[in-house]
């Protein structure tokens, strides 16, 4: 198997790939891709490509639907970097509240000044910022990251409102019962002193920190975006900062329009940049990619269903097809697992008798057939 690297992937993950795999940046006719943030939207994929594994949660740098149409399975690593992003979000709450970045800039100007300590006492009133204890934090998106931020904020004495109409059962279990679940997003906007977004970039979430929503927010609200650039509307954020509606905007995605502007606290997409998160993501991405390429098992795909089948028989086959396609008669006689998601069905079958791969391929609706 050939694996092409589009970004640096931690070695502790790469060493988990089978020794027979060829891995590198110059690989051609690859069977798998490992990627972090490289944009693959304009990439022409070879026919040999069966899977893309993203070492991270967001997949907006990958043409997920186009991949599904071509039978290319896209994986991500949900939760693997959640603690890293959570910790930076907690830092962001405090940085924006206590005006730490501005205060640090001022402190730098004192270098070599013999009156530094006197000036510190004179000027410190310019950098007064509120405590977060007792304030309300609105968390939009209660997945592994948002849920972690909500729990941490409770521990710091905040009141926490959480909004997530799509929360998984696992996420709900992990959430502290003191987080107030709200069904109406407007309540988050109206009642929060701080709002943090932890949702993917989707048509339904783009611009969530913008226009009419900002108008509903409390005066002096502080906004945190460690999720994706396009969740915020830059012009509306800048207008809110200018008018005082927004006291501070923390972004991990500084666009040219936002960088350096008053009230903007920015970091260069550092949410998951910890050694621990990079290792966790690499291990998860490599394990999932190898298990698919070697055994046909799918776990944590964003465009195909989760399907797993233990190996006990001689012949094994994976079939990606349009939902409703019928290949039952051609794969019967052994063990079978299948799942359907977003209009696609994945079927993994094994049996002692050989499969007629060409016959399965010729069924209308079948997209890709792979023998394992
Ligand atoms: C993610 O999608 O998991 C984050 O943006 C982290 C990253 O890729 O650096």
Short mmCIF file of C-alpha atoms and ligand atoms in Angstrom, two decimals:
data_model
loop_
_atom_site.label_atom_id
_atom_site.label_comp_id
_atom_site.label_asym_id
_atom_site.label_seq_id
_atom_site.Cartn_x
_atom_site.Cartn_y
_atom_site.Cartn_z
CA UNK A 1 0.00 0.00 0.00
CA UNK A 2 1.13 3.54 -0.75
CA UNK A 3 0.35 6.42 1.60
CA UNK A 4 0.88 10.02 0.54
CA UNK A 5 1.54 12.64 3.21
CA UNK A 6 0.14 16.10 2.57
CA UNK A 7 1.30 17.43 5.95
CA UNK A 8 3.72 16.45 8.67
CA UNK A 9 2.15 13.60 10.66
CA UNK A 10 3.60 12.60 14.05
CA UNK A 11 6.01 9.68 13.83
CA UNK A 12 4.30 7.74 16.62
CA UNK A 13 1.31 7.40 14.26
CA UNK A 14 3.26 6.57 11.11
CA UNK A 15 5.16 3.77 12.87
CA UNK A 16 1.83 2.03 13.52
CA UNK A 17 1.25 1.55 9.79
CA UNK A 18 2.19 -1.94 8.56
CA UNK A 19 5.88 -2.17 7.67
CA UNK A 20 4.92 -3.10 4.09
CA UNK A 21 3.30 0.32 3.52
CA UNK A 22 5.30 2.89 1.55
CA UNK A 23 4.83 6.33 3.09
CA UNK A 24 6.04 9.73 1.90
CA UNK A 25 5.35 13.14 0.40
CA UNK A 26 6.48 12.16 -3.10
CA UNK A 27 4.36 9.00 -3.38
CA UNK A 28 2.28 8.64 -6.55
CA UNK A 29 -0.67 6.33 -7.32
CA UNK A 30 -1.41 6.35 -3.62
CA UNK A 31 -4.01 4.14 -1.92
CA UNK A 32 -4.32 6.40 1.09
CA UNK A 33 -3.72 10.03 2.06
CA UNK A 34 -2.78 11.40 5.47
CA UNK A 35 -3.49 15.10 5.85
CA UNK A 36 -3.81 17.75 8.49
CA UNK A 37 -4.71 21.21 7.13
CA UNK A 38 -3.58 21.07 3.48
CA UNK A 39 -6.43 22.06 1.15
CA UNK A 40 -7.37 19.11 -1.08
CA UNK A 41 -10.32 20.74 -2.85
CA UNK A 42 -8.43 21.26 -6.10
CA UNK A 43 -6.42 18.02 -5.90
CA UNK A 44 -6.92 15.46 -8.67
CA UNK A 45 -7.05 12.11 -6.91
CA UNK A 46 -5.62 9.00 -8.63
CA UNK A 47 -7.97 6.07 -9.26
CA UNK A 48 -5.92 4.04 -6.80
CA UNK A 49 -7.01 6.29 -3.92
CA UNK A 50 -9.29 4.44 -1.49
CA UNK A 51 -9.18 6.60 1.64
CA UNK A 52 -8.17 9.93 3.14
CA UNK A 53 -7.50 10.24 6.86
CA UNK A 54 -7.47 13.68 8.44
CA UNK A 55 -5.46 14.05 11.62
CA UNK A 56 -7.97 16.45 13.15
CA UNK A 57 -11.68 16.95 13.56
CA UNK A 58 -12.72 19.45 10.85
CA UNK A 59 -12.87 18.21 7.26
CA UNK A 60 -13.56 21.46 5.40
CA UNK A 61 -10.21 21.11 3.60
CA UNK A 62 -11.42 17.87 1.95
CA UNK A 63 -14.08 17.52 -0.80
CA UNK A 64 -16.04 15.02 1.29
CA UNK A 65 -19.06 14.59 -1.00
CA UNK A 66 -16.95 14.29 -4.16
CA UNK A 67 -14.94 11.60 -2.36
CA UNK A 68 -18.11 9.69 -1.48
CA UNK A 69 -19.20 9.76 -5.13
CA UNK A 70 -15.84 8.23 -6.08
CA UNK A 71 -15.94 5.65 -3.28
CA UNK A 72 -13.12 7.32 -1.35
CA UNK A 73 -13.66 6.96 2.39
CA UNK A 74 -12.82 10.08 4.43
CA UNK A 75 -11.85 9.64 8.08
CA UNK A 76 -11.31 12.18 10.86
CA UNK A 77 -10.17 11.85 14.46
CA UNK A 78 -13.00 13.14 16.67
CA UNK A 79 -11.95 13.89 20.22
CA UNK A 80 -8.25 13.23 19.66
CA UNK A 81 -7.29 16.88 20.02
CA UNK A 82 -10.26 17.98 22.12
CA UNK A 83 -8.31 18.58 25.31
CA UNK A 84 -5.76 20.77 23.51
CA UNK A 85 -8.47 22.97 21.99
CA UNK A 86 -10.37 23.07 25.30
CA UNK A 87 -7.29 24.29 27.16
CA UNK A 88 -6.69 27.07 24.63
CA UNK A 89 -10.35 28.08 24.88
CA UNK A 90 -10.01 28.39 28.66
CA UNK A 91 -6.91 30.52 28.12
CA UNK A 92 -8.86 32.62 25.59
CA UNK A 93 -11.61 33.29 28.14
CA UNK A 94 -9.06 34.69 30.55
CA UNK A 95 -6.90 36.47 27.95
CA UNK A 96 -9.83 38.40 26.53
CA UNK A 97 -11.33 39.16 29.92
CA UNK A 98 -8.23 40.47 31.64
CA UNK A 99 -6.83 42.33 28.61
CA UNK A 100 -3.69 40.22 28.92
CA UNK A 101 -2.39 40.69 25.32
CA UNK A 102 -2.61 44.51 25.52
CA UNK A 103 -1.10 44.50 29.01
CA UNK A 104 1.79 42.35 27.81
CA UNK A 105 2.44 44.70 24.92
CA UNK A 106 2.56 47.59 27.37
CA UNK A 107 4.91 45.71 29.71
CA UNK A 108 7.33 45.19 26.82
CA UNK A 109 7.66 48.96 26.41
CA UNK A 110 9.20 49.11 29.87
CA UNK A 111 12.31 47.20 28.85
CA UNK A 112 15.40 48.88 30.32
CA UNK A 113 13.33 51.66 31.97
CA UNK A 114 14.64 52.36 35.50
CA UNK A 115 11.16 53.64 36.50
CA UNK A 116 9.41 50.50 35.25
CA UNK A 117 7.89 49.49 38.58
CA UNK A 118 6.56 53.01 39.23
CA UNK A 119 5.04 53.15 35.76
CA UNK A 120 3.43 49.74 36.26
CA UNK A 121 1.51 51.04 39.26
CA UNK A 122 0.56 54.24 37.46
CA UNK A 123 -0.66 52.61 34.26
CA UNK A 124 -2.25 49.41 35.48
CA UNK A 125 -5.71 50.94 35.67
CA UNK A 126 -5.75 50.91 31.84
CA UNK A 127 -5.81 47.13 31.89
CA UNK A 128 -8.61 46.34 34.30
CA UNK A 129 -10.75 43.44 33.08
CA UNK A 130 -13.56 41.44 34.69
CA UNK A 131 -13.32 38.06 36.39
CA UNK A 132 -15.13 35.22 34.70
CA UNK A 133 -16.51 33.70 37.91
CA UNK A 134 -20.25 34.28 38.12
CA UNK A 135 -20.52 35.31 34.47
CA UNK A 136 -22.48 33.40 31.85
CA UNK A 137 -20.75 31.44 29.10
CA UNK A 138 -22.76 30.31 26.08
CA UNK A 139 -21.31 27.25 24.36
CA UNK A 140 -22.49 26.57 20.81
CA UNK A 141 -21.69 22.94 19.96
CA UNK A 142 -21.35 20.39 22.75
CA UNK A 143 -19.09 17.80 21.13
CA UNK A 144 -15.82 16.65 22.65
CA UNK A 145 -14.36 20.19 22.57
CA UNK A 146 -17.43 22.27 23.43
CA UNK A 147 -18.47 19.85 26.17
CA UNK A 148 -14.98 20.02 27.65
CA UNK A 149 -15.03 23.82 27.60
CA UNK A 150 -18.48 23.84 29.24
CA UNK A 151 -17.32 21.55 32.06
CA UNK A 152 -14.10 23.52 32.59
CA UNK A 153 -15.98 26.82 32.71
CA UNK A 154 -18.31 25.41 35.39
CA UNK A 155 -15.26 24.45 37.43
CA UNK A 156 -14.09 28.08 37.14
CA UNK A 157 -17.37 29.28 38.64
CA UNK A 158 -19.20 30.32 35.49
CA UNK A 159 -22.83 29.72 34.69
CA UNK A 160 -22.87 27.73 31.47
CA UNK A 161 -25.55 27.54 28.77
CA UNK A 162 -25.06 24.88 26.12
CA UNK A 163 -26.68 24.63 22.68
CA UNK A 164 -26.37 21.60 20.42
CA UNK A 165 -29.41 20.14 18.64
CA UNK A 166 -27.21 17.31 17.29
CA UNK A 167 -25.42 16.28 20.51
CA UNK A 168 -24.51 12.59 20.56
CA UNK A 169 -25.41 10.32 23.45
CA UNK A 170 -21.72 10.08 24.39
CA UNK A 171 -21.42 13.87 24.44
CA UNK A 172 -24.52 14.16 26.61
CA UNK A 173 -23.10 11.65 29.11
CA UNK A 174 -19.80 13.53 29.31
CA UNK A 175 -21.50 16.85 30.03
CA UNK A 176 -21.78 18.09 33.62
CA UNK A 177 -25.45 18.14 34.62
CA UNK A 178 -25.01 21.74 35.77
CA UNK A 179 -24.66 22.86 32.14
CA UNK A 180 -28.04 24.36 31.22
CA UNK A 181 -29.13 22.86 27.91
CA UNK A 182 -31.00 25.39 25.78
CA UNK A 183 -33.04 24.63 22.65
CA UNK A 184 -33.21 28.18 21.45
CA UNK A 185 -29.97 29.66 20.10
CA UNK A 186 -31.30 33.15 20.78
CA UNK A 187 -31.08 32.43 24.50
CA UNK A 188 -27.33 31.91 24.09
CA UNK A 189 -27.05 35.27 22.33
CA UNK A 190 -29.28 37.15 24.78
CA UNK A 191 -28.03 35.73 28.08
CA UNK A 192 -24.29 35.20 27.62
CA UNK A 193 -21.40 37.44 28.66
CA UNK A 194 -19.04 35.17 26.74
CA UNK A 195 -19.90 33.01 23.72
CA UNK A 196 -17.69 30.27 22.33
CA UNK A 197 -18.35 28.31 19.13
CA UNK A 198 -17.34 24.67 18.69
CA UNK A 199 -19.18 23.59 15.55
CA UNK A 200 -17.89 22.55 12.11
CA UNK A 201 -18.03 24.87 9.14
CA UNK A 202 -21.32 23.98 7.40
CA UNK A 203 -23.81 26.00 5.37
CA UNK A 204 -25.94 26.10 8.55
CA UNK A 205 -23.16 27.40 10.81
CA UNK A 206 -21.28 29.80 8.52
CA UNK A 207 -21.64 33.38 9.74
CA UNK A 208 -23.18 32.34 13.05
CA UNK A 209 -21.12 35.10 14.66
CA UNK A 210 -22.48 37.86 12.49
CA UNK A 211 -25.15 40.43 11.72
CA UNK A 212 -28.53 39.74 13.28
CA UNK A 213 -27.08 37.34 15.85
CA UNK A 214 -24.57 39.92 17.11
CA UNK A 215 -27.42 42.43 17.38
CA UNK A 216 -29.17 40.09 19.86
CA UNK A 217 -26.10 39.78 22.09
CA UNK A 218 -25.42 41.59 25.35
CA UNK A 219 -23.46 44.82 25.12
CA UNK A 220 -19.81 44.12 25.84
CA UNK A 221 -20.02 40.43 24.95
CA UNK A 222 -16.74 38.57 24.45
CA UNK A 223 -16.64 36.09 21.56
CA UNK A 224 -14.35 33.11 21.11
CA UNK A 225 -13.80 31.27 17.83
CA UNK A 226 -11.42 28.32 17.93
CA UNK A 227 -13.46 26.40 15.35
CA UNK A 228 -13.26 27.84 11.83
CA UNK A 229 -12.74 31.29 10.23
CA UNK A 230 -16.00 31.40 8.31
CA UNK A 231 -18.18 30.98 11.40
CA UNK A 232 -17.65 34.72 11.88
CA UNK A 233 -18.43 37.60 9.56
CA UNK A 234 -15.32 39.77 9.80
CA UNK A 235 -17.00 43.05 8.89
CA UNK A 236 -19.72 42.51 11.51
CA UNK A 237 -17.16 41.58 14.17
CA UNK A 238 -15.16 44.74 13.41
CA UNK A 239 -18.29 46.89 13.48
CA UNK A 240 -19.26 45.32 16.83
CA UNK A 241 -15.82 46.01 18.26
CA UNK A 242 -15.94 49.57 16.98
CA UNK A 243 -19.33 50.26 18.56
CA UNK A 244 -18.47 48.53 21.84
CA UNK A 245 -21.17 45.89 21.34
CA UNK A 246 -18.33 43.35 21.34
CA UNK A 247 -15.67 43.88 24.01
CA UNK A 248 -13.23 41.36 22.53
CA UNK A 249 -13.01 38.75 19.79
CA UNK A 250 -10.65 35.86 20.22
CA UNK A 251 -9.95 34.01 17.00
CA UNK A 252 -7.63 31.12 16.17
CA UNK A 253 -8.16 32.11 12.51
CA UNK A 254 -6.86 35.65 11.98
CA UNK A 255 -7.87 36.84 8.52
CA UNK A 256 -6.07 39.84 7.03
CA UNK A 257 -9.07 41.97 7.93
CA UNK A 258 -9.00 41.00 11.62
CA UNK A 259 -5.30 40.68 12.43
CA UNK A 260 -3.97 43.60 14.44
CA UNK A 261 -7.37 45.25 14.91
CA UNK A 262 -8.24 46.70 18.32
CA UNK A 263 -10.14 44.20 20.42
CA UNK A 264 -9.03 41.22 18.34
CA UNK A 265 -6.93 38.64 20.13
CA UNK A 266 -5.56 36.17 17.60
CA UNK A 267 -3.47 33.04 17.47
CA UNK A 268 -2.40 31.21 14.29
CA UNK A 269 -4.63 28.09 14.38
CA UNK A 270 -2.92 26.72 17.49
CA UNK A 271 -5.90 24.93 19.03
CA UNK A 272 -4.56 21.45 18.37
CA UNK A 273 -0.88 22.36 18.35
CA UNK A 274 0.29 20.41 21.35
CA UNK A 275 2.58 17.39 21.17
CA UNK A 276 -0.11 15.34 22.90
CA UNK A 277 -2.86 16.24 20.42
CA UNK A 278 -0.60 15.80 17.40
CA UNK A 279 0.35 12.34 18.65
CA UNK A 280 -3.25 11.36 19.46
CA UNK A 281 -4.52 12.49 16.06
CA UNK A 282 -1.71 10.76 14.18
CA UNK A 283 -2.25 7.47 16.02
CA UNK A 284 -6.01 7.53 15.44
CA UNK A 285 -5.74 8.57 11.78
CA UNK A 286 -3.09 5.94 10.98
CA UNK A 287 -4.92 3.14 12.83
CA UNK A 288 -8.21 3.89 11.06
CA UNK A 289 -6.56 4.19 7.65
CA UNK A 290 -4.63 0.93 8.06
CA UNK A 291 -7.66 -0.99 9.34
CA UNK A 292 -9.62 0.11 6.28
CA UNK A 293 -6.89 -0.55 3.72
CA UNK A 294 -6.00 -3.95 5.20
CA UNK A 295 -9.35 -5.24 6.53
CA UNK A 296 -12.01 -3.01 5.01
CA UNK A 297 -13.25 -1.90 8.45
CA UNK A 298 -14.58 1.66 8.74
CA UNK A 299 -14.54 3.67 11.96
CA UNK A 300 -14.92 7.45 12.28
CA UNK A 301 -15.63 8.18 8.65
CA UNK A 302 -17.42 11.41 7.79
CA UNK A 303 -18.87 10.15 4.49
CA UNK A 304 -19.44 6.41 5.00
CA UNK A 305 -21.12 4.36 7.75
CA UNK A 306 -19.17 2.62 10.51
CA UNK A 307 -18.83 -1.05 9.57
CA UNK A 308 -16.65 -3.69 11.23
CA UNK A 309 -16.35 -7.41 10.58
CA UNK A 310 -13.97 -9.80 12.35
CA UNK A 311 -11.74 -11.89 10.05
CA UNK A 312 -12.37 -15.62 10.06
CA UNK A 313 -12.77 -16.72 6.43
CA UNK A 314 -10.60 -17.00 3.37
CA UNK A 315 -12.12 -14.35 1.09
CA UNK A 316 -13.20 -10.87 2.01
CA UNK A 317 -14.75 -8.09 0.00
CA UNK A 318 -15.85 -4.49 0.58
CA UNK A 319 -18.52 -2.87 -1.60
CA UNK A 320 -19.31 0.86 -1.64
CA UNK A 321 -22.58 1.51 -3.45
CA UNK A 322 -25.50 3.86 -3.74
CA UNK A 323 -28.19 3.23 -1.12
CA UNK A 324 -30.78 0.77 -2.46
CA UNK A 325 -28.31 -1.17 -4.62
CA UNK A 326 -28.82 -4.92 -4.29
CA UNK A 327 -25.79 -7.22 -4.42
CA UNK A 328 -27.05 -9.67 -1.76
CA UNK A 329 -27.12 -12.72 -4.01
CA UNK A 330 -23.53 -12.12 -5.08
CA UNK A 331 -22.08 -11.85 -1.58
CA UNK A 332 -24.18 -14.43 0.33
CA UNK A 333 -22.84 -17.58 1.96
CA UNK A 334 -20.68 -16.25 4.77
CA UNK A 335 -20.48 -13.35 7.23
CA UNK A 336 -21.72 -9.91 6.36
CA UNK A 337 -21.84 -6.43 7.91
CA UNK A 338 -23.34 -3.35 6.35
CA UNK A 339 -24.33 0.21 7.06
CA UNK A 340 -25.92 3.13 5.24
CA UNK A 341 -25.24 6.81 5.57
CA UNK A 342 -26.02 9.88 3.50
CA UNK A 343 -27.24 7.90 0.50
CA UNK A 344 -24.35 5.40 0.44
CA UNK A 345 -24.22 1.81 1.65
CA UNK A 346 -21.04 0.01 2.60
CA UNK A 347 -21.07 -3.74 2.77
CA UNK A 348 -18.26 -5.91 4.07
CA UNK A 349 -18.54 -9.64 3.43
CA UNK A 350 -16.39 -12.72 3.86
CA UNK A 351 -16.82 -16.36 2.93
CA UNK A 352 -14.77 -19.41 2.00
CA UNK A 353 -15.85 -19.42 -1.65
CA UNK A 354 -14.30 -16.79 -3.92
CA UNK A 355 -16.34 -13.69 -4.84
CA UNK A 356 -17.05 -12.83 -8.45
CA UNK A 357 -15.67 -9.28 -8.27
CA UNK A 358 -16.46 -8.42 -11.89
CA UNK A 359 -20.09 -9.49 -11.48
CA UNK A 360 -20.45 -7.29 -8.36
CA UNK A 361 -18.81 -4.35 -10.15
CA UNK A 362 -21.28 -4.65 -13.02
CA UNK A 363 -24.34 -4.10 -10.78
CA UNK A 364 -25.77 -0.61 -11.34
CA UNK A 365 -25.14 1.62 -8.31
CA UNK A 366 -21.95 -0.14 -7.25
CA UNK A 367 -19.16 2.43 -6.92
CA UNK A 368 -16.14 0.51 -5.69
CA UNK A 369 -15.35 -3.12 -4.94
CA UNK A 370 -12.21 -4.06 -3.01
CA UNK A 371 -10.85 -7.48 -2.11
CA UNK A 372 -9.04 -7.76 1.22
C1 LIG B 1 -9.25 20.34 13.88
O1 LIG B 1 -9.98 20.40 12.91
O2 LIG B 1 -9.16 19.31 14.55
C2 LIG B 1 -8.48 21.54 14.28
O3 LIG B 1 -8.67 22.59 13.43
C3 LIG B 1 -7.08 21.29 14.61
C4 LIG B 1 -6.07 21.26 13.53
O4 LIG B 1 -6.25 20.68 12.51
O5 LIG B 1 -4.99 21.83 13.72
#
